[in-house]
Amino acid sequence: MRTLVLVVVLSICGCADQGSSSQPLDGVVVVGVLPDQSPEGLRARFGELIEHLKAETGLEIVLMIPSDYDDMLNRFAAGRMHLGNFGAVTYLQAEQRSGAVPLVMRDVDLQFTSCYLIGSDEPRSSVAEFEGGRLAFGPELSTSGHLMPRHFMNIDAINPETFFSELRHADAHDQTAEWVRDGVVDIGVANCNIINAMFADGRLSDSDVRVLETTPPFANYVWAMQPSLDRALVISLRDAFLALDANIESHAEMLKALGAGGYLPASRDDLDDVRNAIESAGLLATEGAR
């Protein structure tokens, strides 16, 4: 039986090779994760998952971190990344551009939320009271740090460009939180999963910042793969994710780090709410889209 080697290159930079095939070369499968927080945080968060995948599949695993959201999309389009943990918006762009196919989602990813953060001593009690203030979004292609919060603001008749005196885009969700903590902005919006983890591990303190509001729920992160991957490899990886069980002590710690209770099979339909929102925002073509 042929042994496949799964390698995720530990890197935070590098340009896509447009001549690469989307099939693994020499049994090497490259896996990437969305760079939505610091590389150090991502390595800590996904390290145990990589070890689990190695144990369950017999694949050799390391980790690749793209330099930014566009880099992740370019690597996937060029066939230099075969499996990736995408946010909903980047997944939908990869789906349209490269035919990305959903594999699994965390159990929490169909009911995802974004958190509005303010200073702990800030007396205002709603986003609507921050007219004229300084707002920080996350990266422009971030589902939970930008696109869905903007979508919900528009529903509430808030145009960020005119409602706030200043708009900034952080490079990652943890930076948004730090900007609020340090007084760089008056209010910031970020991935609630990451914010809760920052409170839990001490990177944030409730003496410095607090959650003002959360958005309505939406679908977010999804593990997606190249459409041409070998079926046996796909099944092996899928089953390794689905084998994670919160009732097993070692799995429970791993799932806690990942902000999940377990993994579920994913389908294109799971992302329809975000698909509709970003089509309205002009980020996806409405005709001919996959």
Coordinates of N, CA and C in Angstrom, one line a residue, residues 40-259:
E40 N 2.5 32.8 15.3 CA 2.8 32.0 16.6 C 1.5 31.5 17.1
G41 N 0.4 32.3 17.1 CA -0.9 31.8 17.6 C -1.4 30.7 16.8
L42 N -1.2 30.8 15.4 CA -1.7 29.7 14.5 C -1.0 28.4 14.7
R43 N 0.3 28.5 14.9 CA 1.1 27.3 15.1 C 0.6 26.6 16.4
A44 N 0.4 27.4 17.5 CA 0.0 26.8 18.8 C -1.4 26.2 18.6
R45 N -2.3 26.9 17.9 CA -3.7 26.5 17.8 C -3.8 25.2 17.0
F46 N -3.0 25.1 15.9 CA -3.2 23.9 15.0 C -2.2 22.8 15.2
G47 N -1.2 23.0 16.1 CA -0.2 22.0 16.2 C -0.7 20.6 16.6
E48 N -1.6 20.6 17.6 CA -2.1 19.3 18.0 C -3.0 18.6 17.0
L49 N -3.7 19.4 16.2 CA -4.6 18.9 15.1 C -3.7 18.2 14.1
I50 N -2.6 18.9 13.7 CA -1.6 18.3 12.8 C -1.1 16.9 13.3
E51 N -0.8 16.8 14.6 CA -0.3 15.6 15.1 C -1.4 14.5 15.0
H52 N -2.7 14.9 15.3 CA -3.8 14.0 15.2 C -4.0 13.5 13.8
L53 N -3.9 14.4 12.8 CA -4.0 13.9 11.4 C -2.9 12.9 11.1
K54 N -1.7 13.2 11.5 CA -0.6 12.3 11.3 C -0.9 10.9 11.9
A55 N -1.4 10.9 13.1 CA -1.6 9.6 13.8 C -2.8 8.8 13.1
E56 N -3.8 9.5 12.7 CA -5.0 8.9 12.1 C -4.8 8.4 10.7
T57 N -4.0 9.1 10.0 CA -3.9 8.8 8.5 C -2.5 8.2 8.1
G58 N -1.5 8.3 9.0 CA -0.2 7.8 8.6 C 0.5 8.8 7.8
L59 N -0.1 10.0 7.6 CA 0.5 11.0 6.7 C 1.5 11.8 7.6
E60 N 2.6 12.3 6.9 CA 3.6 13.2 7.5 C 3.1 14.6 7.4
I61 N 3.0 15.3 8.5 CA 2.4 16.6 8.5 C 3.3 17.7 9.2
V62 N 3.4 18.8 8.5 CA 4.0 20.1 9.0 C 2.9 21.2 8.7
L63 N 3.2 22.5 8.9 CA 2.2 23.5 8.7 C 2.6 24.7 7.8
M64 N 1.8 25.1 6.9 CA 2.0 26.3 6.0 C 1.1 27.4 6.4
I65 N 1.7 28.6 6.6 CA 0.9 29.8 6.9 C 1.2 30.8 5.8
P66 N 0.2 31.1 5.0 CA 0.4 32.2 3.9 C 0.6 33.5 4.6
S67 N 1.2 34.4 3.8 CA 1.5 35.7 4.3 C 0.3 36.6 4.5
D68 N -0.7 36.4 3.7 CA -2.0 37.1 3.9 C -3.1 36.4 3.1
Y69 N -4.3 37.0 3.1 CA -5.5 36.3 2.6 C -5.3 36.1 1.1
D70 N -4.8 37.1 0.4 CA -4.6 37.0 -1.1 C -3.5 35.9 -1.4
D71 N -2.5 35.8 -0.6 CA -1.5 34.8 -0.8 C -2.1 33.4 -0.7
M72 N -3.0 33.2 0.3 CA -3.7 31.9 0.4 C -4.5 31.6 -0.8
L73 N -5.2 32.5 -1.3 CA -6.0 32.3 -2.5 C -5.1 32.0 -3.7
N74 N -4.0 32.8 -3.9 CA -3.1 32.5 -5.0 C -2.4 31.2 -4.9
R75 N -2.0 30.8 -3.7 CA -1.4 29.4 -3.6 C -2.4 28.3 -4.0
F76 N -3.6 28.5 -3.5 CA -4.6 27.5 -3.8 C -4.9 27.4 -5.3
A77 N -5.0 28.6 -6.0 CA -5.3 28.7 -7.4 C -4.2 28.1 -8.2
A78 N -3.0 28.2 -7.8 CA -1.8 27.7 -8.5 C -1.5 26.3 -8.2
G79 N -2.3 25.6 -7.3 CA -2.1 24.2 -7.0 C -1.0 24.0 -6.0
R80 N -0.6 25.0 -5.3 CA 0.5 24.8 -4.4 C 0.0 24.6 -3.0
M81 N -1.3 24.6 -2.8 CA -1.9 24.2 -1.5 C -3.1 23.3 -1.9
H82 N -3.2 22.2 -1.2 CA -4.2 21.2 -1.6 C -5.4 21.1 -0.6
L83 N -5.2 21.5 0.6 CA -6.2 21.5 1.6 C -6.0 22.8 2.5
G84 N -7.1 23.5 2.7 CA -7.0 24.8 3.5 C -8.1 25.0 4.4
N85 N -7.8 25.7 5.5 CA -8.8 26.2 6.5 C -9.1 27.6 6.1
F86 N -10.2 27.8 5.3 CA -10.6 29.1 4.8 C -11.7 29.7 5.7
G87 N -11.7 31.1 5.7 CA -12.9 31.8 6.2 C -14.0 31.7 5.1
A88 N -15.2 32.0 5.4 CA -16.3 31.8 4.4 C -16.0 32.6 3.1
V89 N -15.6 33.9 3.3 CA -15.4 34.7 2.1 C -14.3 34.2 1.2
T90 N -13.1 33.9 1.9 CA -12.0 33.3 1.1 C -12.3 32.0 0.5
Y91 N -13.1 31.2 1.2 CA -13.6 29.9 0.6 C -14.4 30.2 -0.7
L92 N -15.4 31.1 -0.6 CA -16.2 31.3 -1.7 C -15.5 31.9 -2.9
Q93 N -14.4 32.7 -2.6 CA -13.6 33.1 -3.7 C -12.8 32.0 -4.3
A94 N -12.3 31.1 -3.5 CA -11.5 29.9 -4.0 C -12.5 29.0 -4.7
E95 N -13.7 28.9 -4.3 CA -14.7 28.0 -5.0 C -14.9 28.6 -6.4
Q96 N -15.1 29.9 -6.5 CA -15.4 30.5 -7.8 C -14.2 30.5 -8.7
R97 N -13.0 30.7 -8.1 CA -11.8 30.9 -8.9 C -11.1 29.5 -9.2
S98 N -11.2 28.6 -8.3 CA -10.4 27.3 -8.4 C -11.3 26.1 -8.3
G99 N -12.6 26.2 -8.0 CA -13.4 25.0 -7.8 C -13.2 24.3 -6.5
A100 N -12.8 25.1 -5.4 CA -12.6 24.5 -4.1 C -13.9 23.7 -3.7
V101 N -13.6 22.6 -3.0 CA -14.7 21.7 -2.5 C -14.7 21.6 -1.0
P102 N -15.8 21.9 -0.3 CA -15.8 21.8 1.2 C -15.6 20.4 1.6
L103 N -14.8 20.3 2.7 CA -14.6 19.0 3.3 C -15.3 18.8 4.7
V104 N -14.9 19.6 5.7 CA -15.5 19.6 7.0 C -15.6 21.0 7.6
M105 N -16.4 21.2 8.6 CA -16.5 22.4 9.4 C -16.6 22.0 10.8
R106 N -16.2 22.9 11.7 CA -16.4 22.7 13.1 C -17.9 22.8 13.4
D107 N -18.3 22.2 14.5 CA -19.7 22.2 14.9 C -20.2 23.6 15.2
V108 N -19.3 24.5 15.5 CA -19.7 25.9 15.8 C -19.8 26.8 14.6
D109 N -19.3 26.3 13.4 CA -19.1 27.2 12.3 C -20.4 27.6 11.5
L110 N -21.5 27.0 11.8 CA -22.8 27.4 11.2 C -23.5 28.4 12.1
Q111 N -23.0 28.7 13.3 CA -23.6 29.7 14.2 C -22.4 30.6 14.7
F112 N -21.7 31.2 13.7 CA -20.6 32.0 14.1 C -21.0 33.4 14.4
T113 N -20.3 34.1 15.2 CA -20.6 35.5 15.5 C -19.3 36.4 15.5
S114 N -19.5 37.7 15.3 CA -18.4 38.6 15.5 C -18.7 39.5 16.7
C115 N -17.6 39.9 17.4 CA -17.8 40.6 18.7 C -17.3 42.1 18.5
Y116 N -18.1 43.0 18.9 CA -17.7 44.4 19.0 C -17.0 44.7 20.3
L117 N -15.8 45.2 20.3 CA -15.0 45.4 21.5 C -14.8 46.9 21.8
I118 N -14.9 47.2 23.0 CA -14.6 48.6 23.5 C -13.8 48.6 24.8
G119 N -13.3 49.7 25.2 CA -12.6 49.8 26.4 C -13.5 49.5 27.6
S120 N -13.0 48.9 28.6 CA -13.8 48.4 29.8 C -14.5 49.6 30.5
D121 N -13.9 50.8 30.5 CA -14.5 51.9 31.1 C -15.4 52.8 30.2
E122 N -15.6 52.3 29.0 CA -16.4 53.0 28.0 C -17.9 52.9 28.4
P123 N -18.6 54.1 28.6 CA -20.0 54.0 29.1 C -21.0 53.7 28.0
R124 N -20.7 53.9 26.8 CA -21.7 53.7 25.7 C -22.1 52.2 25.6
S125 N -23.4 52.0 25.2 CA -23.9 50.6 25.4 C -24.4 50.0 24.0
S126 N -24.1 50.7 22.9 CA -24.5 50.1 21.6 C -23.6 50.7 20.5
V127 N -23.5 49.9 19.4 CA -22.7 50.4 18.3 C -23.2 51.7 17.8
A128 N -24.6 51.9 17.8 CA -25.2 53.1 17.3 C -24.8 54.3 18.0
E129 N -24.2 54.2 19.2 CA -23.8 55.4 20.0 C -22.4 55.8 19.6
F130 N -21.7 55.1 18.7 CA -20.3 55.4 18.4 C -20.2 56.2 17.1
E131 N -21.2 57.0 16.8 CA -21.1 57.8 15.6 C -20.0 58.9 15.8
G132 N -19.2 59.0 14.8 CA -18.0 59.9 14.9 C -16.8 59.3 15.6
G133 N -16.9 58.1 16.0 CA -15.8 57.4 16.6 C -14.8 56.7 15.6
R134 N -13.8 56.1 16.2 CA -12.8 55.4 15.3 C -13.0 53.9 15.4
L135 N -13.2 53.3 14.2 CA -13.6 51.9 14.1 C -12.5 51.1 13.5
A136 N -12.2 49.9 14.0 CA -11.3 49.0 13.4 C -12.0 47.7 12.9
F137 N -11.9 47.5 11.6 CA -12.3 46.2 11.1 C -11.0 45.3 11.1
G138 N -11.3 44.0 10.8 CA -10.1 43.1 10.5 C -9.7 43.2 9.1
P139 N -9.0 42.2 8.6 CA -8.5 42.3 7.2 C -9.7 42.4 6.2
E140 N -9.5 43.0 5.1 CA -10.6 43.3 4.2 C -11.3 42.1 3.7
L141 N -10.6 41.0 3.5 CA -11.3 39.7 3.1 C -11.8 38.9 4.2
S142 N -11.7 39.4 5.5 CA -12.2 38.6 6.6 C -13.7 38.5 6.7
T143 N -14.2 37.3 6.8 CA -15.7 37.2 7.0 C -16.2 37.8 8.3
S144 N -15.5 37.4 9.4 CA -16.0 37.8 10.7 C -15.5 39.1 11.1
G145 N -14.3 39.5 10.6 CA -13.7 40.8 10.9 C -14.1 42.0 10.1
H146 N -14.8 41.7 8.9 CA -15.1 42.8 8.1 C -16.4 42.6 7.3
L147 N -16.5 41.6 6.4 CA -17.6 41.5 5.5 C -19.0 41.3 6.2
M148 N -19.1 40.4 7.1 CA -20.4 40.2 7.8 C -20.7 41.3 8.8
P149 N -19.8 41.8 9.6 CA -20.1 43.0 10.3 C -20.6 44.2 9.5
R150 N -19.9 44.4 8.4 CA -20.3 45.5 7.5 C -21.8 45.2 6.9
H151 N -22.0 44.0 6.6 CA -23.3 43.6 6.1 C -24.4 43.9 7.1
F152 N -24.2 43.5 8.4 CA -25.2 43.8 9.4 C -25.3 45.3 9.7
M153 N -24.2 46.0 9.6 CA -24.3 47.5 9.8 C -25.2 48.1 8.7
N154 N -25.0 47.6 7.5 CA -25.8 48.1 6.4 C -27.3 47.9 6.7
I155 N -27.6 46.7 7.2 CA -29.0 46.4 7.5 C -29.5 47.4 8.6
D156 N -28.7 47.8 9.5 CA -29.0 48.7 10.5 C -28.9 50.2 10.1
A157 N -28.7 50.4 8.8 CA -28.6 51.7 8.2 C -27.4 52.5 8.7
I158 N -26.3 51.8 9.0 CA -25.0 52.4 9.3 C -24.1 52.2 8.2
N159 N -23.6 53.3 7.6 CA -22.6 53.3 6.5 C -21.3 53.6 7.2
P160 N -20.4 52.6 7.4 CA -19.2 52.8 8.1 C -18.4 54.0 7.7
E161 N -18.3 54.3 6.3 CA -17.5 55.3 5.8 C -18.0 56.7 6.2
T162 N -19.3 56.9 6.5 CA -19.8 58.2 6.9 C -20.2 58.2 8.4
F163 N -20.5 57.1 8.9 CA -20.9 57.1 10.3 C -19.7 57.3 11.3
F164 N -18.6 56.7 11.0 CA -17.4 56.8 11.8 C -16.4 57.8 11.3
S165 N -15.6 58.4 12.2 CA -14.7 59.5 11.7 C -13.4 58.8 11.1
E166 N -13.1 57.6 11.5 CA -11.9 56.9 11.0 C -12.2 55.4 10.9
L167 N -11.7 54.8 9.8 CA -11.8 53.4 9.6 C -10.4 52.9 9.5
R168 N -10.1 51.8 10.2 CA -8.8 51.1 10.0 C -9.1 49.6 9.7
H169 N -8.1 48.9 9.0 CA -8.2 47.5 8.9 C -6.9 46.9 9.5
A170 N -7.2 46.1 10.6 CA -6.1 45.4 11.2 C -5.6 44.2 10.3
D171 N -4.4 43.8 10.5 CA -3.9 42.6 9.8 C -4.5 41.3 10.3
A172 N -5.0 41.3 11.5 CA -5.5 40.1 12.1 C -6.4 40.4 13.3
H173 N -7.2 39.5 13.7 CA -8.2 39.7 14.8 C -7.5 40.1 16.1
D174 N -6.4 39.5 16.4 CA -5.8 39.8 17.7 C -5.3 41.2 17.7
Q175 N -4.8 41.7 16.5 CA -4.4 43.1 16.4 C -5.6 44.1 16.6
T176 N -6.8 43.7 16.1 CA -7.9 44.6 16.3 C -8.2 44.7 17.8
A177 N -8.1 43.6 18.5 CA -8.3 43.7 20.0 C -7.3 44.5 20.7
E178 N -6.0 44.4 20.2 CA -4.9 45.2 20.8 C -5.1 46.6 20.6
W179 N -5.6 47.0 19.4 CA -5.9 48.4 19.1 C -6.9 49.0 20.0
V180 N -8.0 48.2 20.3 CA -9.0 48.7 21.3 C -8.4 48.8 22.6
R181 N -7.7 47.8 23.1 CA -7.0 47.8 24.4 C -6.1 49.0 24.6
D182 N -5.3 49.3 23.5 CA -4.3 50.4 23.6 C -4.9 51.8 23.3
G183 N -6.1 51.9 23.0 CA -6.7 53.2 22.7 C -6.5 53.7 21.3
V184 N -6.0 52.9 20.4 CA -5.8 53.3 19.0 C -7.1 53.6 18.3
V185 N -8.1 52.8 18.6 CA -9.5 53.0 18.1 C -10.4 53.0 19.3
D186 N -11.6 53.5 19.0 CA -12.7 53.5 20.1 C -13.5 52.2 20.1
I187 N -13.6 51.5 19.0 CA -14.4 50.3 18.9 C -13.8 49.4 17.8
G188 N -13.8 48.1 18.0 CA -13.3 47.2 17.0 C -14.2 46.0 16.9
V189 N -14.2 45.4 15.7 CA -15.0 44.2 15.5 C -14.1 43.0 15.1
A190 N -14.3 41.9 15.7 CA -13.4 40.7 15.5 C -14.1 39.4 15.7
N191 N -13.4 38.4 15.3 CA -13.9 37.0 15.4 C -14.1 36.6 16.9
C192 N -15.3 36.3 17.3 CA -15.6 36.0 18.7 C -14.8 34.8 19.2
N193 N -14.6 33.9 18.4 CA -13.8 32.7 18.8 C -12.4 33.1 19.2
I194 N -11.8 33.9 18.5 CA -10.4 34.4 18.8 C -10.5 35.3 20.0
I195 N -11.4 36.2 20.1 CA -11.5 37.0 21.3 C -11.7 36.2 22.5
N196 N -12.6 35.3 22.5 CA -12.8 34.4 23.7 C -11.5 33.7 24.1
A197 N -10.8 33.2 23.1 CA -9.5 32.6 23.4 C -8.5 33.5 24.0
M198 N -8.5 34.8 23.6 CA -7.6 35.8 24.1 C -7.9 36.1 25.5
F199 N -9.2 36.2 25.9 CA -9.6 36.3 27.3 C -9.1 35.1 28.1
A200 N -9.3 33.9 27.6 CA -9.0 32.7 28.3 C -7.6 32.5 28.6
D201 N -6.7 32.9 27.6 CA -5.3 32.7 27.8 C -4.5 33.9 28.4
G202 N -5.3 35.0 28.7 CA -4.7 36.2 29.3 C -4.2 37.2 28.4
R203 N -4.3 37.1 27.1 CA -3.8 38.1 26.2 C -4.7 39.3 26.3
L204 N -6.0 39.1 26.7 CA -6.9 40.2 27.0 C -7.4 40.1 28.4
S205 N -7.7 41.2 29.0 CA -8.2 41.3 30.4 C -9.5 42.1 30.4
D206 N -10.5 41.6 31.2 CA -11.8 42.4 31.2 C -11.6 43.7 32.0
S207 N -10.4 44.0 32.5 CA -10.1 45.3 33.1 C -9.7 46.3 32.0
D208 N -9.4 45.8 30.8 CA -9.0 46.6 29.7 C -10.0 46.8 28.6
V209 N -10.7 45.7 28.3 CA -11.7 45.7 27.2 C -12.9 44.9 27.6
R210 N -14.0 45.1 26.9 CA -15.2 44.3 27.1 C -15.9 44.2 25.7
V211 N -16.8 43.2 25.7 CA -17.6 42.9 24.5 C -18.8 43.8 24.6
L212 N -19.0 44.7 23.6 CA -20.2 45.5 23.6 C -21.4 44.8 23.0
E213 N -21.3 44.2 21.9 CA -22.4 43.5 21.2 C -21.8 42.4 20.4
T214 N -22.6 41.4 20.0 CA -22.3 40.4 19.0 C -23.2 40.5 17.9
T215 N -22.8 40.1 16.7 CA -23.6 40.1 15.5 C -24.6 39.0 15.5
P216 N -25.6 39.0 14.7 CA -26.4 37.8 14.5 C -25.5 36.7 13.9
P217 N -25.9 35.4 14.0 CA -25.0 34.3 13.6 C -25.0 34.2 12.1
F218 N -23.9 33.6 11.6 CA -23.6 33.3 10.2 C -22.7 32.2 10.1
A219 N -22.6 31.6 8.9 CA -21.6 30.5 8.7 C -20.2 31.1 8.4
N220 N -19.2 30.3 8.9 CA -17.9 30.9 8.7 C -16.9 29.8 8.2
Y221 N -15.9 29.5 9.0 CA -14.7 28.7 8.6 C -15.1 27.3 8.0
V222 N -14.3 26.9 7.0 CA -14.5 25.6 6.4 C -13.2 25.1 5.9
W223 N -12.9 23.8 6.1 CA -11.8 23.1 5.5 C -12.2 22.7 4.1
A224 N -11.5 23.2 3.1 CA -11.8 22.9 1.7 C -10.6 22.4 0.9
M225 N -10.8 21.6 -0.2 CA -9.8 20.9 -0.9 C -9.8 21.2 -2.4
Q226 N -8.7 20.9 -3.0 CA -8.7 20.9 -4.5 C -9.7 19.9 -5.0
P227 N -10.4 20.2 -6.1 CA -11.4 19.3 -6.7 C -10.8 18.1 -7.3
S228 N -9.5 18.0 -7.6 CA -8.9 16.9 -8.2 C -8.2 15.9 -7.3
L229 N -8.3 16.2 -6.0 CA -7.5 15.3 -5.1 C -8.0 13.8 -5.1
D230 N -7.1 12.9 -5.0 CA -7.5 11.5 -5.0 C -8.5 11.2 -3.9
R231 N -9.5 10.4 -4.3 CA -10.7 10.1 -3.4 C -10.2 9.4 -2.1
A232 N -9.3 8.5 -2.2 CA -8.8 7.8 -1.0 C -8.2 8.8 0.0
L233 N -7.4 9.7 -0.5 CA -6.8 10.7 0.3 C -7.9 11.6 1.0
V234 N -8.9 12.0 0.2 CA -9.9 12.8 0.7 C -10.7 12.1 1.9
I235 N -11.0 10.9 1.7 CA -11.7 10.1 2.7 C -10.9 9.9 3.9
S236 N -9.6 9.7 3.8 CA -8.7 9.5 4.9 C -8.6 10.8 5.7
L237 N -8.5 11.9 5.1 CA -8.5 13.2 5.8 C -9.8 13.5 6.5
R238 N -10.9 13.3 5.7 CA -12.2 13.6 6.3 C -12.5 12.8 7.5
D239 N -12.2 11.5 7.4 CA -12.4 10.6 8.6 C -11.6 11.0 9.8
A240 N -10.4 11.5 9.5 CA -9.5 11.9 10.7 C -10.1 13.1 11.4
F241 N -10.7 14.0 10.7 CA -11.4 15.1 11.3 C -12.6 14.6 12.1
L242 N -13.4 13.8 11.4 CA -14.7 13.3 12.1 C -14.4 12.4 13.3
A243 N -13.2 11.9 13.4 CA -12.9 11.0 14.5 C -12.7 11.7 15.8
L244 N -12.5 13.1 15.7 CA -12.2 13.8 16.9 C -13.5 13.8 17.8
D245 N -13.3 13.4 19.1 CA -14.4 13.2 20.0 C -14.1 13.9 21.3
A246 N -15.0 14.8 21.7 CA -14.8 15.6 22.9 C -14.8 14.7 24.2
N247 N -15.3 13.5 24.1 CA -15.4 12.6 25.2 C -14.0 11.9 25.5
I248 N -13.1 12.0 24.5 CA -11.7 11.5 24.7 C -10.9 12.6 25.2
E249 N -10.2 12.4 26.3 CA -9.5 13.5 27.0 C -8.5 14.2 26.1
S250 N -7.7 13.5 25.4 CA -6.7 14.2 24.5 C -7.3 14.9 23.4
H251 N -8.5 14.4 22.9 CA -9.2 15.2 21.9 C -9.8 16.4 22.4
A252 N -10.3 16.3 23.7 CA -11.0 17.5 24.3 C -10.1 18.7 24.4
E253 N -8.9 18.5 24.7 CA -7.9 19.6 24.8 C -7.6 20.2 23.5
M254 N -7.5 19.3 22.5 CA -7.2 19.8 21.1 C -8.4 20.6 20.6
L255 N -9.6 20.0 20.8 CA -10.8 20.7 20.3 C -11.0 22.1 21.0
K256 N -10.7 22.1 22.3 CA -10.8 23.4 23.0 C -9.9 24.4 22.3
A257 N -8.6 24.1 22.0 CA -7.7 25.0 21.3 C -8.3 25.4 20.0
L258 N -9.0 24.6 19.3 CA -9.6 24.9 18.0 C -10.9 25.6 18.1
G259 N -11.4 25.8 19.3 CA -12.7 26.4 19.5 C -13.9 25.6 19.0

